[in-house]
Amino acid sequence: ANIIFVSVNTPTKTHGLRAEKAVDLAYWEIATLLIPDVLKSAKIFVERSTVPVKTAQGHRKESN
């Protein structure tokens, strides 16, 4: 596939900074760390979760 939809649970934070007011991005962060390990070519990723706009930009893994 050339396009991959990433859909993960993004519950409301229950502790820490902005608890009960912000989304918990832990699952999204884990996905962004694991996906590159199995890719064999460039892909387009579509965020299909309740994450803040531009979340992916903050987690982009730079390639050489």
mmCIF file of N, CA, C and O in Angstrom, residues 9-61:
data_model
loop_
_atom_site.group_PDB
_atom_site.id
_atom_site.type_symbol
_atom_site.label_atom_id
_atom_site.label_comp_id
_atom_site.label_asym_id
_atom_site.label_seq_id
_atom_site.Cartn_x
_atom_site.Cartn_y
_atom_site.Cartn_z
ATOM 1 N N ASN A 9 -6.088 4.529 19.730
ATOM 2 C CA ASN A 9 -6.854 5.089 20.827
ATOM 3 C C ASN A 9 -6.169 6.354 21.341
ATOM 4 O O ASN A 9 -4.954 6.372 21.535
ATOM 5 N N THR A 10 -6.921 7.419 21.526
ATOM 6 C CA THR A 10 -6.391 8.666 22.083
ATOM 7 C C THR A 10 -7.322 9.134 23.204
ATOM 8 O O THR A 10 -8.077 10.081 23.037
ATOM 9 N N PRO A 11 -7.251 8.458 24.342
ATOM 10 C CA PRO A 11 -8.135 8.814 25.462
ATOM 11 C C PRO A 11 -7.726 10.146 26.094
ATOM 12 O O PRO A 11 -6.638 10.661 25.845
ATOM 13 N N THR A 12 -8.600 10.669 26.909
ATOM 14 C CA THR A 12 -8.282 11.882 27.658
ATOM 15 C C THR A 12 -7.235 11.546 28.719
ATOM 16 O O THR A 12 -7.305 10.501 29.360
ATOM 17 N N LYS A 13 -6.272 12.439 28.878
ATOM 18 C CA LYS A 13 -5.231 12.233 29.890
ATOM 19 C C LYS A 13 -5.875 12.149 31.270
ATOM 20 O O LYS A 13 -6.781 12.903 31.589
ATOM 21 N N THR A 14 -5.392 11.239 32.075
ATOM 22 C CA THR A 14 -5.939 11.082 33.425
ATOM 23 C C THR A 14 -4.995 11.590 34.502
ATOM 24 O O THR A 14 -5.375 11.684 35.661
ATOM 25 N N HIS A 15 -3.748 11.908 34.119
ATOM 26 C CA HIS A 15 -2.784 12.422 35.092
ATOM 27 C C HIS A 15 -1.764 13.309 34.384
ATOM 28 O O HIS A 15 -1.692 13.320 33.163
ATOM 29 N N GLY A 16 -1.017 14.052 35.155
ATOM 30 C CA GLY A 16 0.015 14.899 34.583
ATOM 31 C C GLY A 16 -0.516 16.237 34.115
ATOM 32 O O GLY A 16 -1.642 16.631 34.415
ATOM 33 N N LEU A 17 0.315 16.947 33.352
ATOM 34 C CA LEU A 17 -0.015 18.262 32.838
ATOM 35 C C LEU A 17 -1.278 18.210 31.985
ATOM 36 O O LEU A 17 -1.402 17.362 31.106
ATOM 37 N N ARG A 18 -2.218 19.067 32.241
ATOM 38 C CA ARG A 18 -3.495 19.171 31.517
ATOM 39 C C ARG A 18 -4.367 17.922 31.637
ATOM 40 O O ARG A 18 -5.119 17.580 30.735
ATOM 41 N N ALA A 19 -4.259 17.218 32.753
ATOM 42 C CA ALA A 19 -5.107 16.041 32.998
ATOM 43 C C ALA A 19 -6.576 16.430 32.877
ATOM 44 O O ALA A 19 -6.976 17.509 33.304
ATOM 45 N N GLU A 20 -7.346 15.557 32.278
ATOM 46 C CA GLU A 20 -8.783 15.743 32.035
ATOM 47 C C GLU A 20 -9.093 16.838 31.019
ATOM 48 O O GLU A 20 -10.259 17.125 30.770
ATOM 49 N N LYS A 21 -8.072 17.431 30.396
ATOM 50 C CA LYS A 21 -8.308 18.508 29.429
ATOM 51 C C LYS A 21 -7.601 18.280 28.093
ATOM 52 O O LYS A 21 -7.794 19.042 27.173
ATOM 53 N N ALA A 22 -6.769 17.285 27.995
ATOM 54 C CA ALA A 22 -5.995 17.046 26.777
ATOM 55 C C ALA A 22 -6.004 15.559 26.446
ATOM 56 O O ALA A 22 -6.340 14.739 27.281
ATOM 57 N N VAL A 23 -5.638 15.230 25.203
ATOM 58 C CA VAL A 23 -5.591 13.823 24.808
ATOM 59 C C VAL A 23 -4.268 13.196 25.216
ATOM 60 O O VAL A 23 -3.231 13.857 25.249
ATOM 61 N N ASP A 24 -4.320 11.919 25.527
ATOM 62 C CA ASP A 24 -3.129 11.133 25.860
ATOM 63 C C ASP A 24 -2.588 10.577 24.548
ATOM 64 O O ASP A 24 -3.228 9.754 23.899
ATOM 65 N N LEU A 25 -1.427 11.026 24.135
ATOM 66 C CA LEU A 25 -0.849 10.630 22.842
ATOM 67 C C LEU A 25 0.088 9.431 22.939
ATOM 68 O O LEU A 25 0.803 9.124 21.988
ATOM 69 N N ALA A 26 0.067 8.726 24.055
ATOM 70 C CA ALA A 26 0.994 7.605 24.256
ATOM 71 C C ALA A 26 0.874 6.557 23.156
ATOM 72 O O ALA A 26 1.891 6.085 22.622
ATOM 73 N N TYR A 27 -0.341 6.173 22.777
ATOM 74 C CA TYR A 27 -0.503 5.148 21.737
ATOM 75 C C TYR A 27 -0.026 5.657 20.380
ATOM 76 O O TYR A 27 0.579 4.921 19.603
ATOM 77 N N TRP A 28 -0.296 6.919 20.098
ATOM 78 C CA TRP A 28 0.156 7.509 18.838
ATOM 79 C C TRP A 28 1.685 7.537 18.798
ATOM 80 O O TRP A 28 2.307 7.203 17.798
ATOM 81 N N GLU A 29 2.303 7.924 19.895
ATOM 82 C CA GLU A 29 3.762 7.978 19.948
ATOM 83 C C GLU A 29 4.385 6.601 19.763
ATOM 84 O O GLU A 29 5.390 6.453 19.062
ATOM 85 N N ILE A 30 3.798 5.588 20.353
ATOM 86 C CA ILE A 30 4.300 4.216 20.181
ATOM 87 C C ILE A 30 4.203 3.793 18.719
ATOM 88 O O ILE A 30 5.137 3.225 18.154
ATOM 89 N N ALA A 31 3.070 4.090 18.088
ATOM 90 C CA ALA A 31 2.884 3.722 16.675
ATOM 91 C C ALA A 31 3.927 4.398 15.796
ATOM 92 O O ALA A 31 4.489 3.772 14.893
ATOM 93 N N THR A 32 4.206 5.675 16.056
ATOM 94 C CA THR A 32 5.178 6.382 15.216
ATOM 95 C C THR A 32 6.591 5.852 15.393
ATOM 96 O O THR A 32 7.425 6.009 14.508
ATOM 97 N N LEU A 33 6.848 5.230 16.515
ATOM 98 C CA LEU A 33 8.171 4.638 16.732
ATOM 99 C C LEU A 33 8.289 3.243 16.107
ATOM 100 O O LEU A 33 9.361 2.846 15.657
ATOM 101 N N LEU A 34 7.194 2.493 16.074
ATOM 102 C CA LEU A 34 7.227 1.121 15.576
ATOM 103 C C LEU A 34 7.084 1.011 14.056
ATOM 104 O O LEU A 34 7.704 0.149 13.427
ATOM 105 N N ILE A 35 6.272 1.844 13.450
ATOM 106 C CA ILE A 35 5.974 1.726 12.019
ATOM 107 C C ILE A 35 7.223 1.814 11.139
ATOM 108 O O ILE A 35 7.408 0.985 10.243
ATOM 109 N N PRO A 36 8.119 2.774 11.338
ATOM 110 C CA PRO A 36 9.286 2.871 10.449
ATOM 111 C C PRO A 36 10.149 1.610 10.414
ATOM 112 O O PRO A 36 10.809 1.341 9.414
ATOM 113 N N ASP A 37 10.132 0.837 11.471
ATOM 114 C CA ASP A 37 10.951 -0.374 11.516
ATOM 115 C C ASP A 37 10.523 -1.437 10.509
ATOM 116 O O ASP A 37 11.314 -2.310 10.163
ATOM 117 N N VAL A 38 9.280 -1.391 10.045
ATOM 118 C CA VAL A 38 8.793 -2.423 9.126
ATOM 119 C C VAL A 38 8.591 -1.914 7.700
ATOM 120 O O VAL A 38 8.226 -2.688 6.818
ATOM 121 N N LEU A 39 8.862 -0.659 7.452
ATOM 122 C CA LEU A 39 8.677 -0.102 6.109
ATOM 123 C C LEU A 39 9.841 -0.466 5.199
ATOM 124 O O LEU A 39 10.984 -0.492 5.616
ATOM 125 N N LYS A 40 9.515 -0.715 3.946
ATOM 126 C CA LYS A 40 10.531 -1.010 2.944
ATOM 127 C C LYS A 40 10.629 0.114 1.902
ATOM 128 O O LYS A 40 11.543 0.144 1.100
ATOM 129 N N SER A 41 9.665 1.041 1.926
ATOM 130 C CA SER A 41 9.677 2.181 1.005
ATOM 131 C C SER A 41 8.880 3.328 1.627
ATOM 132 O O SER A 41 8.200 3.141 2.638
ATOM 133 N N ALA A 42 8.961 4.491 0.997
ATOM 134 C CA ALA A 42 8.248 5.666 1.495
ATOM 135 C C ALA A 42 6.735 5.461 1.417
ATOM 136 O O ALA A 42 6.240 4.818 0.487
ATOM 137 N N LYS A 43 6.032 5.989 2.382
ATOM 138 C CA LYS A 43 4.574 5.862 2.446
ATOM 139 C C LYS A 43 3.956 7.199 2.826
ATOM 140 O O LYS A 43 4.612 8.082 3.370
ATOM 141 N N ILE A 44 2.675 7.320 2.563
ATOM 142 C CA ILE A 44 1.883 8.456 3.018
ATOM 143 C C ILE A 44 1.083 7.972 4.216
ATOM 144 O O ILE A 44 0.400 6.953 4.141
ATOM 145 N N PHE A 45 1.171 8.720 5.316
ATOM 146 C CA PHE A 45 0.435 8.343 6.523
ATOM 147 C C PHE A 45 -0.726 9.296 6.728
ATOM 148 O O PHE A 45 -0.567 10.515 6.611
ATOM 149 N N VAL A 46 -1.878 8.730 7.033
ATOM 150 C CA VAL A 46 -3.068 9.514 7.335
ATOM 151 C C VAL A 46 -3.414 9.263 8.791
ATOM 152 O O VAL A 46 -3.617 8.123 9.199
ATOM 153 N N GLU A 47 -3.466 10.347 9.571
ATOM 154 C CA GLU A 47 -3.848 10.227 10.976
ATOM 155 C C GLU A 47 -5.358 10.045 11.042
ATOM 156 O O GLU A 47 -6.103 10.894 10.591
ATOM 157 N N ARG A 48 -5.778 8.934 11.599
ATOM 158 C CA ARG A 48 -7.210 8.672 11.748
ATOM 159 C C ARG A 48 -7.480 8.441 13.228
ATOM 160 O O ARG A 48 -7.860 7.369 13.652
ATOM 161 N N SER A 49 -7.205 9.449 14.009
ATOM 162 C CA SER A 49 -7.399 9.389 15.446
ATOM 163 C C SER A 49 -7.753 10.783 15.922
ATOM 164 O O SER A 49 -7.608 11.753 15.191
ATOM 165 N N THR A 50 -8.157 10.867 17.133
ATOM 166 C CA THR A 50 -8.502 12.165 17.697
ATOM 167 C C THR A 50 -7.240 12.796 18.269
ATOM 168 O O THR A 50 -7.032 12.828 19.466
ATOM 169 N N VAL A 51 -6.381 13.264 17.380
ATOM 170 C CA VAL A 51 -5.140 13.888 17.809
ATOM 171 C C VAL A 51 -5.144 15.346 17.372
ATOM 172 O O VAL A 51 -5.798 15.713 16.405
ATOM 173 N N PRO A 52 -4.416 16.194 18.071
ATOM 174 C CA PRO A 52 -4.342 17.596 17.670
ATOM 175 C C PRO A 52 -3.731 17.744 16.273
ATOM 176 O O PRO A 52 -2.908 16.932 15.857
ATOM 177 N N VAL A 53 -4.127 18.766 15.569
ATOM 178 C CA VAL A 53 -3.604 19.050 14.239
ATOM 179 C C VAL A 53 -2.089 19.150 14.293
ATOM 180 O O VAL A 53 -1.527 19.694 15.238
ATOM 181 N N LYS A 54 -1.413 18.601 13.282
ATOM 182 C CA LYS A 54 0.042 18.611 13.122
ATOM 183 C C LYS A 54 0.782 17.738 14.131
ATOM 184 O O LYS A 54 1.983 17.898 14.331
ATOM 185 N N THR A 55 0.105 16.781 14.751
ATOM 186 C CA THR A 55 0.769 15.882 15.692
ATOM 187 C C THR A 55 1.900 15.126 15.008
ATOM 188 O O THR A 55 2.978 14.963 15.573
ATOM 189 N N ALA A 56 1.691 14.686 13.792
ATOM 190 C CA ALA A 56 2.707 13.900 13.086
ATOM 191 C C ALA A 56 3.993 14.688 12.865
ATOM 192 O O ALA A 56 5.076 14.117 12.882
ATOM 193 N N GLN A 57 3.907 15.990 12.677
ATOM 194 C CA GLN A 57 5.112 16.787 12.452
ATOM 195 C C GLN A 57 6.052 16.725 13.643
ATOM 196 O O GLN A 57 7.252 16.744 13.480
ATOM 197 N N GLY A 58 5.508 16.617 14.826
ATOM 198 C CA GLY A 58 6.336 16.562 16.014
ATOM 199 C C GLY A 58 6.982 15.214 16.240
ATOM 200 O O GLY A 58 7.862 15.067 17.064
ATOM 201 N N HIS A 59 6.562 14.190 15.484
ATOM 202 C CA HIS A 59 7.060 12.836 15.687
ATOM 203 C C HIS A 59 7.732 12.265 14.441
ATOM 204 O O HIS A 59 8.002 11.087 14.377
ATOM 205 N N ARG A 60 8.005 13.114 13.465
ATOM 206 C CA ARG A 60 8.613 12.643 12.233
ATOM 207 C C ARG A 60 10.043 12.199 12.490
ATOM 208 O O ARG A 60 10.823 12.880 13.134
ATOM 209 N N LYS A 61 10.390 11.036 11.993
ATOM 210 C CA LYS A 61 11.737 10.490 12.146
ATOM 211 C C LYS A 61 12.552 10.916 10.921
ATOM 212 O O LYS A 61 12.198 10.607 9.799
#
